[in-house]
Coordinates of C-alpha atoms in Angstrom, one line a residue:
Chain O
M202 CA 0.0 0.0 0.0
N203 CA 0.9 3.5 -1.0
I204 CA 0.8 6.1 1.2
G205 CA 1.0 10.1 1.1
A206 CA 3.0 12.0 3.6
I207 CA 3.1 15.7 4.8
E208 CA 5.4 17.2 7.4
A209 CA 3.8 20.5 7.2
G210 CA 6.4 22.9 8.8
G211 CA 6.4 26.7 9.1
T212 CA 9.5 26.9 7.0
K213 CA 9.1 24.0 4.2
F214 CA 6.3 21.2 3.5
V215 CA 8.3 17.7 3.1
C216 CA 5.9 15.8 1.0
A217 CA 6.3 12.2 0.1
I218 CA 5.1 8.8 -1.2
V219 CA 6.0 5.8 1.2
S220 CA 5.4 2.5 0.7
A221 CA 3.8 0.7 3.7
Q222 CA 5.8 -2.6 4.3
P223 CA 3.8 -5.7 5.1
D224 CA 6.1 -6.7 8.0
G225 CA 5.1 -3.6 10.1
S226 CA 8.7 -2.3 9.5
A227 CA 9.3 1.5 8.8
P228 CA 7.9 2.3 5.1
A229 CA 10.2 3.1 2.4
I230 CA 10.6 6.4 1.1
L231 CA 9.7 6.1 -2.5
E232 CA 10.0 9.8 -3.8
R233 CA 10.4 13.0 -1.3
K234 CA 10.0 16.8 -2.0
S235 CA 10.2 19.8 -0.6
V236 CA 8.0 22.9 -1.0
A237 CA 8.9 26.1 0.6
T238 CA 6.0 27.3 2.9
G239 CA 4.2 30.5 1.1
Q240 CA 0.8 31.7 1.2
P241 CA -1.9 28.6 1.9
E242 CA -3.3 28.2 -1.6
S243 CA 0.0 28.1 -3.7
T244 CA 1.8 26.0 -0.9
M245 CA -1.3 23.5 -1.2
A246 CA -1.2 23.6 -4.7
E247 CA 2.1 22.7 -5.0
V248 CA 2.4 19.9 -2.8
L249 CA -1.0 18.6 -4.5
A250 CA 0.9 18.6 -7.9
F251 CA 3.6 16.7 -6.6
F252 CA 1.2 13.9 -5.3
Q253 CA -0.7 14.0 -8.6
A254 CA 2.7 13.7 -10.6
S255 CA 3.4 10.9 -8.6
Q256 CA 0.8 8.5 -9.6
S257 CA 1.9 7.8 -13.0
A258 CA 4.8 6.3 -11.5
Y259 CA 3.5 4.7 -8.1
G260 CA -0.3 4.5 -9.1
A261 CA -2.8 6.4 -6.4
I262 CA -2.1 6.9 -3.0
E263 CA -4.6 5.2 -0.3
R264 CA -4.4 7.5 2.2
L265 CA -2.6 10.5 3.4
G266 CA -1.1 11.5 6.9
I267 CA -0.2 15.3 7.3
G268 CA 1.9 15.9 10.5
S269 CA 1.4 19.7 10.7
F270 CA 2.7 23.3 12.5
G271 CA 0.5 24.4 15.0
P272 CA -2.0 25.1 16.6
I273 CA -4.4 23.3 14.8
D274 CA -7.7 21.2 15.4
P275 CA -6.8 17.3 15.1
I276 CA -9.8 16.4 17.1
P277 CA -11.8 13.8 14.3
G278 CA -15.3 15.1 14.4
S279 CA -14.8 18.5 15.6
P280 CA -16.1 21.3 13.2
G281 CA -12.7 22.7 12.8
W282 CA -11.2 19.7 12.3
G283 CA -8.3 19.8 9.7
R284 CA -7.6 23.5 10.0
V285 CA -5.0 25.5 11.1
L286 CA -6.2 27.8 14.3
A287 CA -4.9 31.2 15.0
T288 CA -1.4 31.9 14.0
P289 CA 1.1 34.8 13.7
K290 CA 1.9 33.0 10.5
P291 CA 0.2 35.4 7.8
G292 CA -2.5 33.9 5.8
W293 CA -2.7 30.7 7.5
T294 CA -5.3 31.3 10.4
D295 CA -8.3 29.2 9.5
A296 CA -6.6 27.3 6.2
D297 CA -8.1 24.1 5.5
L298 CA -4.9 21.7 5.3
A299 CA -6.5 18.6 5.7
G300 CA -10.0 19.2 4.0
Y301 CA -7.9 20.7 0.8
F302 CA -6.2 17.4 0.2
K303 CA -9.4 14.9 1.1
R304 CA -11.3 16.7 -1.1
A305 CA -8.7 16.7 -4.2
L306 CA -7.0 13.5 -3.7
C307 CA -10.2 11.5 -2.6
V308 CA -8.6 9.6 0.1
P309 CA -9.1 8.8 3.8
V310 CA -6.5 11.7 5.2
A311 CA -5.3 11.7 8.9
F312 CA -4.4 15.1 10.3
D313 CA -2.3 15.8 13.9
T314 CA 0.5 17.8 15.0
D315 CA 4.0 17.6 13.4
V316 CA 5.3 16.5 16.8
N317 CA 2.5 14.0 17.6
A318 CA 3.4 12.0 14.2
A319 CA 7.1 12.5 15.3
A320 CA 6.0 10.9 18.5
L321 CA 3.9 8.3 16.7
G322 CA 6.7 7.4 14.1
E323 CA 9.4 7.1 17.2
R324 CA 6.8 4.6 18.9
L325 CA 6.3 2.4 16.0
W326 CA 9.5 2.3 14.4
G327 CA 12.2 4.8 16.2
A328 CA 13.6 5.1 19.7
A329 CA 10.2 4.3 21.5
Q330 CA 9.0 0.9 20.5
D331 CA 7.5 -0.9 23.4
V332 CA 7.6 2.3 25.6
D333 CA 4.1 3.5 26.6
D334 CA 4.6 6.5 28.2
F335 CA 7.3 8.9 26.4
I336 CA 7.7 12.3 25.2
Y337 CA 9.5 14.0 21.8
L338 CA 10.4 17.2 21.8
T339 CA 11.4 18.9 18.7
V340 CA 13.9 22.1 19.3
G341 CA 14.3 24.1 16.1
T342 CA 12.7 26.9 14.3
G343 CA 10.0 26.3 17.3
I344 CA 9.8 24.0 20.3
G345 CA 6.9 21.5 20.3
G346 CA 6.2 18.1 22.0
G347 CA 4.3 15.0 21.6
A348 CA 3.2 13.1 24.6
F349 CA 2.2 9.1 24.9
A350 CA 0.8 8.1 27.8
N351 CA -0.6 4.6 28.4
G352 CA 0.4 3.8 25.0
R353 CA -2.0 6.5 23.1
L354 CA -1.0 10.0 22.0
V355 CA -2.2 12.8 24.2
H356 CA -4.4 15.1 22.5
G357 CA -6.8 16.4 25.6
A358 CA -9.2 19.2 24.0
G359 CA -6.8 19.5 21.5
H360 CA -3.0 19.3 21.6
P361 CA 0.0 20.0 24.0
E362 CA 1.9 23.2 23.6
M363 CA 4.7 22.2 25.3
G364 CA 7.2 24.9 23.8
H365 CA 5.1 27.4 25.9
I366 CA 5.3 26.4 29.3
R367 CA 6.8 28.9 31.4
L368 CA 10.5 28.6 32.4
A369 CA 12.6 30.4 35.0
R370 CA 15.2 32.8 33.5
L371 CA 18.6 31.9 34.4
P372 CA 20.6 34.5 36.1
G373 CA 22.1 37.3 34.3
D374 CA 20.0 36.4 31.2
S375 CA 18.0 39.5 30.4
F376 CA 17.2 38.8 26.9
G377 CA 13.3 39.7 26.0
G378 CA 12.7 36.0 24.2
T379 CA 11.3 35.9 20.8
C380 CA 7.7 34.8 21.9
P381 CA 5.0 37.3 20.7
F382 CA 2.9 36.0 23.7
H383 CA 5.3 35.1 26.6
D384 CA 8.2 36.6 28.2
S385 CA 9.9 33.6 29.5
C386 CA 8.5 31.1 27.7
F387 CA 10.6 27.6 26.5
E388 CA 10.3 28.4 22.9
G389 CA 11.2 32.2 23.7
L390 CA 13.9 31.6 25.4
A391 CA 15.6 28.5 23.5
S392 CA 14.3 27.9 20.1
G393 CA 16.6 28.6 17.2
P394 CA 15.4 31.8 16.6
A395 CA 15.9 32.7 20.4
I396 CA 19.3 31.3 19.9
E397 CA 20.0 33.5 16.6
R398 CA 18.6 36.8 18.2
R399 CA 20.4 36.8 21.8
W400 CA 23.5 35.9 20.3
G401 CA 23.0 37.9 17.1
M402 CA 24.4 34.6 14.7
K403 CA 22.8 32.0 13.8
G404 CA 23.6 28.8 15.7
A405 CA 25.3 27.0 12.5
D406 CA 27.9 30.0 13.3
I407 CA 28.3 29.9 17.1
P408 CA 31.5 27.8 17.6
E409 CA 31.2 24.8 19.8
D410 CA 32.7 26.7 23.0
H411 CA 31.0 29.6 23.1
E412 CA 28.9 30.1 26.1
A413 CA 25.7 29.8 24.2
W414 CA 25.4 26.3 24.0
A415 CA 25.6 26.0 28.1
L416 CA 23.1 28.1 28.0
E417 CA 21.0 26.7 25.7
A418 CA 21.8 23.4 27.4
A419 CA 20.6 24.8 31.1
Y420 CA 17.4 25.8 29.4
L421 CA 16.5 22.8 27.6
A422 CA 17.5 20.9 31.0
Q423 CA 14.7 23.2 32.7
G424 CA 12.1 22.8 30.3
I425 CA 12.6 18.8 29.6
A426 CA 12.9 18.5 33.5
S427 CA 9.2 20.3 34.1
L428 CA 7.9 18.0 31.4
C429 CA 9.3 15.0 32.9
L430 CA 8.0 16.1 36.7
A431 CA 4.7 16.7 35.0
F432 CA 4.3 13.6 32.9
S433 CA 6.7 10.7 34.4
P434 CA 7.8 9.6 31.2
R435 CA 9.9 6.4 30.8
L436 CA 11.7 7.9 28.1
F437 CA 12.5 11.5 26.8
I438 CA 13.4 11.9 22.8
L439 CA 14.9 15.2 22.0
G440 CA 14.5 16.0 18.2
G441 CA 14.9 19.1 15.9
G442 CA 17.7 20.9 14.5
V443 CA 19.3 22.4 17.6
G444 CA 18.3 19.1 19.3
A445 CA 20.4 17.4 16.7
R446 CA 23.8 19.3 17.0
P447 CA 26.5 17.8 17.6
D448 CA 27.2 18.0 21.7
M449 CA 23.7 19.2 22.5
L450 CA 22.3 15.5 23.7
A451 CA 25.1 15.3 26.1
R452 CA 25.2 18.7 27.2
V453 CA 21.6 18.4 28.3
R454 CA 22.2 14.8 29.6
Q455 CA 25.2 16.8 31.7
A456 CA 22.6 19.5 32.9
L457 CA 19.7 17.6 33.8
P458 CA 20.5 16.3 37.2
A459 CA 20.9 20.2 38.2
A460 CA 17.6 20.8 36.6
F461 CA 15.9 18.1 38.3
G462 CA 17.6 19.6 41.5
G463 CA 18.1 15.8 43.2
Y464 CA 14.6 15.5 43.4
R465 CA 13.9 12.2 41.4
P466 CA 15.6 9.6 42.4
G467 CA 16.7 8.0 39.5
L468 CA 17.9 11.0 38.5
A469 CA 20.7 12.1 40.0
S470 CA 23.6 11.3 37.6
E471 CA 24.3 11.8 33.8
Q472 CA 24.3 8.1 33.3
D473 CA 20.6 8.3 34.7
A474 CA 19.9 11.0 32.3
A475 CA 21.4 9.2 29.1
R476 CA 19.0 6.6 29.7
L477 CA 16.2 8.6 29.8
L478 CA 17.2 11.0 27.2
V479 CA 18.0 9.8 23.7
A480 CA 18.3 10.9 20.2
P481 CA 15.5 10.1 17.9
G482 CA 16.1 6.9 16.1
L483 CA 14.6 7.9 12.7
G484 CA 16.8 10.8 12.9
S485 CA 15.9 13.4 11.1
L486 CA 12.9 11.4 9.4
S487 CA 10.5 10.8 12.5
G488 CA 8.3 13.7 11.4
L489 CA 7.8 12.8 7.9
L490 CA 7.5 8.8 8.5
G491 CA 5.3 9.7 11.4
S492 CA 3.0 11.6 8.9
A493 CA 2.7 8.2 7.1
A494 CA 2.2 6.3 10.4
L495 CA -0.7 8.7 11.1
A496 CA -2.4 7.6 7.9
L497 CA -1.5 3.7 8.6
E498 CA -3.6 4.4 11.8
V499 CA -7.0 5.9 10.1
R500 CA -9.6 3.5 11.0
Chain H
M138 CA -19.5 -4.6 49.7
N139 CA -17.5 -2.4 52.1
I140 CA -14.3 -0.9 51.4
G141 CA -11.3 0.7 53.3
A142 CA -10.0 3.5 52.6
I143 CA -6.9 6.0 53.4
E144 CA -6.2 8.9 52.3
A145 CA -2.1 8.9 53.6
G146 CA -1.1 12.4 54.4
G147 CA 1.8 14.1 55.5
T148 CA 0.0 15.0 58.4
K149 CA -2.9 12.9 59.0
F150 CA -4.3 9.6 57.6
V151 CA -7.6 9.7 57.3
C152 CA -9.4 6.2 57.1
A153 CA -13.0 4.9 56.3
I154 CA -15.3 2.4 56.3
V155 CA -17.2 2.9 53.0
S156 CA -20.3 0.9 51.4
A157 CA -19.7 0.8 47.4
Q158 CA -23.3 1.6 46.2
P159 CA -24.8 -0.9 43.4
D160 CA -25.9 1.4 41.3
G161 CA -22.4 3.1 40.9
S162 CA -22.8 6.4 42.7
A163 CA -20.4 8.0 45.4
P164 CA -19.8 5.3 48.3
A165 CA -21.4 6.4 51.6
I166 CA -19.0 6.6 54.2
L167 CA -19.9 4.4 57.1
E168 CA -17.1 5.5 60.0
R169 CA -14.2 7.7 59.5
K170 CA -11.0 8.5 61.7
S171 CA -8.1 10.7 61.4
V172 CA -4.4 9.6 62.7
A173 CA -2.0 11.9 63.0
T174 CA 0.9 11.3 60.9
G175 CA 4.0 10.0 63.2
Q176 CA 6.1 7.1 62.5
P177 CA 5.4 4.8 60.2
E178 CA 5.1 1.8 62.9
S179 CA 2.9 3.5 65.2
T180 CA 0.5 5.4 62.4
M181 CA 0.0 2.2 60.6
A182 CA -0.8 0.4 63.5
E183 CA -3.3 3.0 64.7
V184 CA -4.9 2.8 61.1
L185 CA -5.2 -1.1 61.4
A186 CA -6.7 -1.2 64.7
F187 CA -9.3 1.2 63.0
F188 CA -9.9 -1.5 60.4
Q189 CA -9.8 -3.9 63.0
A190 CA -12.2 -2.3 65.7
S191 CA -14.4 -1.3 63.2
Q192 CA -15.2 -5.4 61.7
S193 CA -17.2 -6.0 64.5
A194 CA -19.9 -3.4 63.4
Y195 CA -19.9 -3.4 59.9
G196 CA -17.9 -6.7 59.0
A197 CA -14.9 -7.4 57.3
I198 CA -13.8 -5.0 54.5
E199 CA -13.4 -6.8 51.1
R200 CA -10.7 -4.2 49.7
L201 CA -8.6 -1.5 50.9
G202 CA -7.7 1.7 48.9
I203 CA -4.8 4.0 49.7
G204 CA -4.0 7.2 48.3
S205 CA -0.6 8.7 49.8
F206 CA 1.5 11.4 50.2
G207 CA 4.4 10.7 48.0
P208 CA 6.8 9.6 46.0
I209 CA 5.5 6.3 46.1
D210 CA 6.1 3.2 43.9
P211 CA 2.4 2.9 42.5
I212 CA 3.6 0.5 39.7
P213 CA 2.0 -2.9 39.9
G214 CA 4.3 -5.5 39.5
S215 CA 7.3 -3.2 40.5
P216 CA 9.7 -4.8 43.2
G217 CA 8.8 -1.6 45.2
W218 CA 5.5 -1.4 44.8
G219 CA 3.4 -0.2 47.9
R220 CA 6.2 1.5 49.4
V221 CA 7.1 5.4 49.9
L222 CA 10.4 6.2 48.2
A223 CA 13.0 8.6 49.3
T224 CA 11.2 11.5 51.1
P225 CA 12.5 13.9 53.6
K226 CA 9.9 12.9 56.0
P227 CA 11.6 11.3 58.6
G228 CA 11.3 7.5 59.0
W229 CA 9.1 7.2 56.1
T230 CA 11.6 6.3 53.4
D231 CA 10.9 3.0 52.1
A232 CA 8.1 2.0 54.4
D233 CA 5.7 -0.5 53.3
L234 CA 2.6 0.9 53.1
A235 CA 0.6 -1.4 51.4
G236 CA 2.4 -4.3 52.3
Y237 CA 1.9 -3.8 55.7
F238 CA -1.9 -3.5 55.2
K239 CA -2.3 -6.3 53.0
R240 CA -0.6 -8.5 55.2
A241 CA -2.6 -7.7 58.3
L242 CA -5.7 -7.5 56.7
C243 CA -5.9 -10.1 54.0
V244 CA -7.5 -8.2 51.3
P245 CA -6.4 -6.8 47.8
V246 CA -4.9 -3.5 48.5
A247 CA -4.6 -0.7 45.8
F248 CA -2.1 1.9 46.2
D249 CA -1.5 5.2 44.5
T250 CA -0.9 8.5 45.0
D251 CA -3.3 11.1 47.0
V252 CA -3.6 13.4 44.0
N253 CA -4.5 10.3 41.4
A254 CA -6.9 8.5 43.9
A255 CA -8.7 12.4 44.1
A256 CA -8.6 12.5 40.4
L257 CA -10.2 9.0 40.0
G258 CA -12.8 10.0 42.8
E259 CA -13.7 13.2 40.6
R260 CA -13.7 11.1 37.6
L261 CA -16.3 8.8 38.9
W262 CA -18.2 11.0 41.0
G263 CA -17.2 14.4 40.8
A264 CA -16.6 17.4 38.5
A265 CA -14.8 14.9 36.0
Q266 CA -17.4 12.9 35.2
D267 CA -17.5 11.5 31.3
V268 CA -14.5 14.1 31.0
D269 CA -11.3 11.9 29.6
D270 CA -8.8 14.5 29.9
F271 CA -8.2 16.1 32.9
I272 CA -5.8 17.2 35.5
Y273 CA -6.8 17.8 39.8
L274 CA -3.9 19.5 41.3
T275 CA -4.2 19.9 45.1
V276 CA -2.5 23.2 46.9
G277 CA -2.4 23.1 50.2
T278 CA 0.7 21.7 52.7
G279 CA 2.0 20.7 49.5
I280 CA 1.2 21.0 45.7
G281 CA 0.5 18.0 43.8
G282 CA -1.3 16.6 40.9
G283 CA -3.1 13.5 38.8
A284 CA -3.9 13.5 35.1
F285 CA -6.2 11.8 33.1
A286 CA -5.3 11.3 29.4
N287 CA -7.5 9.2 26.9
G288 CA -9.6 8.1 30.1
R289 CA -6.6 6.9 31.9
L290 CA -4.7 8.0 34.9
V291 CA -1.1 9.3 33.7
H292 CA 1.5 6.9 35.6
G293 CA 4.5 6.6 33.3
A294 CA 7.5 5.3 35.5
G295 CA 5.9 6.0 38.7
H296 CA 3.7 9.4 38.9
P297 CA 3.6 13.0 38.2
E298 CA 5.2 15.4 40.5
M299 CA 3.8 18.4 39.2
G300 CA 4.3 20.6 42.5
H301 CA 7.8 20.4 41.3
I302 CA 7.5 22.2 38.2
R303 CA 9.7 25.5 37.6
L304 CA 8.0 28.8 37.8
A305 CA 9.3 32.0 37.0
R306 CA 9.4 34.3 40.0
L307 CA 7.3 37.0 39.6
P308 CA 8.7 40.5 39.5
G309 CA 9.7 42.0 43.3
D310 CA 9.2 38.5 44.6
S311 CA 12.8 37.7 46.4
F312 CA 11.3 34.9 48.8
G313 CA 13.8 32.0 48.8
G314 CA 10.7 29.3 48.6
T315 CA 10.0 26.5 50.9
C316 CA 11.2 23.4 48.6
P317 CA 14.6 21.9 49.8
F318 CA 15.3 20.6 46.4
H319 CA 14.6 23.7 43.9
D320 CA 14.9 27.6 44.2
S321 CA 11.7 28.4 42.7
C322 CA 9.2 25.0 41.7
F323 CA 5.4 25.5 42.1
E324 CA 5.2 24.1 45.7
G325 CA 8.1 25.8 46.9
L326 CA 6.4 29.3 45.8
A327 CA 2.9 28.6 46.2
S328 CA 2.0 26.1 48.8
G329 CA 0.5 26.6 52.2
P330 CA 3.7 26.4 54.2
A331 CA 5.2 29.0 51.5
I332 CA 2.4 31.4 52.1
E333 CA 3.1 31.2 55.9
R334 CA 7.1 31.5 55.5
R335 CA 6.7 34.1 53.1
W336 CA 4.2 36.5 55.0
G337 CA 5.2 35.5 58.3
M338 CA 1.7 34.3 59.5
K339 CA -0.7 31.2 58.7
G340 CA -2.9 31.6 55.3
A341 CA -5.7 31.2 57.9
D342 CA -4.9 34.4 59.6
I343 CA -3.7 36.5 56.3
P344 CA -6.8 38.9 55.5
E345 CA -8.7 38.6 52.5
D346 CA -7.5 42.0 50.8
H347 CA -3.7 41.2 51.5
E348 CA -1.6 41.5 48.9
A349 CA -0.6 37.9 49.7
W350 CA -3.4 36.3 47.6
A351 CA -2.9 38.3 44.3
L352 CA 0.7 37.1 44.4
E353 CA -0.6 33.5 45.2
A354 CA -3.5 33.7 42.5
A355 CA -1.0 34.8 40.0
Y356 CA 1.8 31.9 40.8
L357 CA -1.2 29.4 41.1
A358 CA -2.6 30.8 37.5
Q359 CA 1.2 30.3 35.9
G360 CA 1.6 26.8 37.2
I361 CA -1.9 25.8 36.0
A362 CA -1.4 27.5 32.3
S363 CA 2.1 25.5 32.3
L364 CA 0.3 22.2 33.1
C365 CA -2.9 23.2 30.9
L366 CA -0.1 24.0 28.0
A367 CA 1.5 20.3 28.9
F368 CA -1.4 18.2 28.8
S369 CA -4.2 20.4 27.0
P370 CA -7.0 18.9 29.6
R371 CA -10.6 19.8 28.7
L372 CA -11.3 20.4 32.5
F373 CA -8.8 21.4 35.6
I374 CA -9.9 20.7 39.1
L375 CA -8.4 23.1 41.9
G376 CA -8.4 21.3 45.3
G377 CA -6.9 21.6 48.6
G378 CA -6.7 23.8 51.8
V379 CA -5.3 27.0 49.6
G380 CA -7.5 25.8 46.9
A381 CA -10.6 26.0 48.7
R382 CA -10.4 29.5 50.2
P383 CA -13.2 31.5 49.7
D384 CA -12.0 33.7 46.9
M385 CA -9.5 31.3 45.3
L386 CA -11.3 30.1 42.6
A387 CA -12.5 33.5 41.5
R388 CA -8.9 34.8 41.5
V389 CA -7.3 32.3 39.7
R390 CA -9.6 32.4 36.8
Q391 CA -9.2 36.0 36.7
A392 CA -5.5 35.5 36.5
L393 CA -5.6 32.7 34.2
P394 CA -5.8 35.0 30.8
A395 CA -2.2 36.7 31.6
A396 CA -1.2 33.9 32.6
F397 CA -1.7 32.2 29.0
G398 CA -0.7 35.4 27.4
G399 CA -3.3 35.1 24.7
Y400 CA -1.8 32.5 23.1
R401 CA -5.0 29.6 24.0
P402 CA -7.6 31.0 21.7
G403 CA -10.2 29.5 24.1
L404 CA -8.9 30.9 26.9
A405 CA -8.8 34.5 26.6
S406 CA -11.5 35.9 29.1
E407 CA -12.5 35.2 32.7
Q408 CA -15.4 33.4 31.3
D409 CA -13.4 30.9 29.4
A410 CA -11.1 30.4 32.9
A411 CA -14.5 29.7 34.4
R412 CA -15.1 26.7 32.2
L413 CA -11.8 25.3 32.5
L414 CA -11.2 25.7 36.0
V415 CA -13.5 24.2 38.5
A416 CA -14.0 23.2 42.1
P417 CA -13.6 20.1 43.0
G418 CA -17.4 18.0 42.9
L419 CA -16.8 16.1 46.1
G420 CA -15.7 19.1 48.0
S421 CA -12.8 17.9 50.8
L422 CA -13.9 14.3 49.9
S423 CA -12.0 13.8 46.6
G424 CA -8.9 12.4 48.2
L425 CA -10.9 9.8 50.7
L426 CA -13.6 8.9 48.1
G427 CA -11.0 8.6 45.5
S428 CA -8.8 6.2 47.8
A429 CA -12.0 3.7 47.9
A430 CA -12.6 4.3 44.0
L431 CA -8.5 2.8 43.6
A432 CA -9.8 -0.6 45.4
L433 CA -13.0 -0.5 43.2
E434 CA -10.7 -0.7 40.3
V435 CA -8.7 -3.1 41.5
R436 CA -9.0 -6.7 39.3

């Protein structure tokens, strides 16, 4: 069975045709394309053209999974299902992302946040196989997280917004943050754009021994510790462009025991932190394969 | 069927014989007793004596439910199941709370945190009936929370420790906090003892128009907002002695929109906050009846 997958991000839409494997292993990516995120109409039309063109090579897709930037309405049966909610991203508020592709491609469409998709991908084929309770967090252009509890994705009234939990500013850090809503939320203090604005250069250009990275690791550790105290996950997967930097995982593991402050018995050492905090098993493909996974779960 | 219930707190153990109702409504409390929390041996012996003495009046209980202060090991099948984990409370580290009563009373024992018990009680008979995704938070001697996601209690590797998520200190508040582990966690800044130590008088003696309460409401709103952003619950129940103060619910509802910072579309007004944030349906009995509820769920 061929499935369409869209990882719909604020910067780009990555779309792919994947082939579901009969043995349940990770789908093979048959073809993939990136589309820059512009206005909704042109962006969706370009993505649609990709799927239509691919039909001649691979046949029609049977389902489509979309893992989208948020906030969105992912609750099946809700009147707003499939749409982007109020977002600062120009033009996208109320965009009918899932409905557009459902009408155009005439296939069942699964729709969730990019991070819920990534969490599902990690659960099926990545680092969280057989783990019923875990969190997947992406740290990149934004910060967002998806949680599994008792083997199921946590949605509640919509979806978590883990990037907007409040952090305590670290001593000496007077940077105003990048979030238009909050003066010291996780995303505003520790996302990629926050790093760039705080230090006046792109993260990719900041040397590995720059103080920026110790500060970043301390904020990530603080946010991760709060999320662990809230959910008590068995595993915490750190993804995203900032999370995937060469030394980032090691730095955050080192900072975690101090962030827990000795409170969690099993989290007193860096070794404990290394068992809890891991890289995505699917590398940078968690979101894309996870979007396909959403479609596999459509009933 | 008669059930024993113990709400095991750091200050007192409330124990009761309750009668499960055939129609599934809240159990009737047949007899109840409070035992001051001293050393484990004497406290547990006194509670046991209550249950033994009650047998002549009501017959033997068929099950026992314990909702306990934490941290504890509530995971069935774990080698440490039923025990209190490392706690600053003298004498209680490693106390075999569930095992003691299981051996002494020879009945199935259900064991969870006091707040998970309270959440279950609210789900069955209180404010969260038919709500699959909600949080119960107690604010009193400590701060703790229990969460339902997809209709089930969230345990993960043990149980949440929502009282220890980090908060951002409010401008001008230089109070050091009361938590021995963290300099600005939710419990350290906003529990009953934190109020008492910050202002030099017991909460009960602080007048309603004192600035203490606006500050308290702002911290509660901040912590509640972070937990809502993490879980996206449909309902948030505020319990505990501080939570039950006459104006506290109204004050926190008023402070919530600012704590969300306009980010959550459905939480922009005090009216929105009033739909989200409610008092326990079982009043001060959530924990005790919830402990009985744990026993009802024993397989």
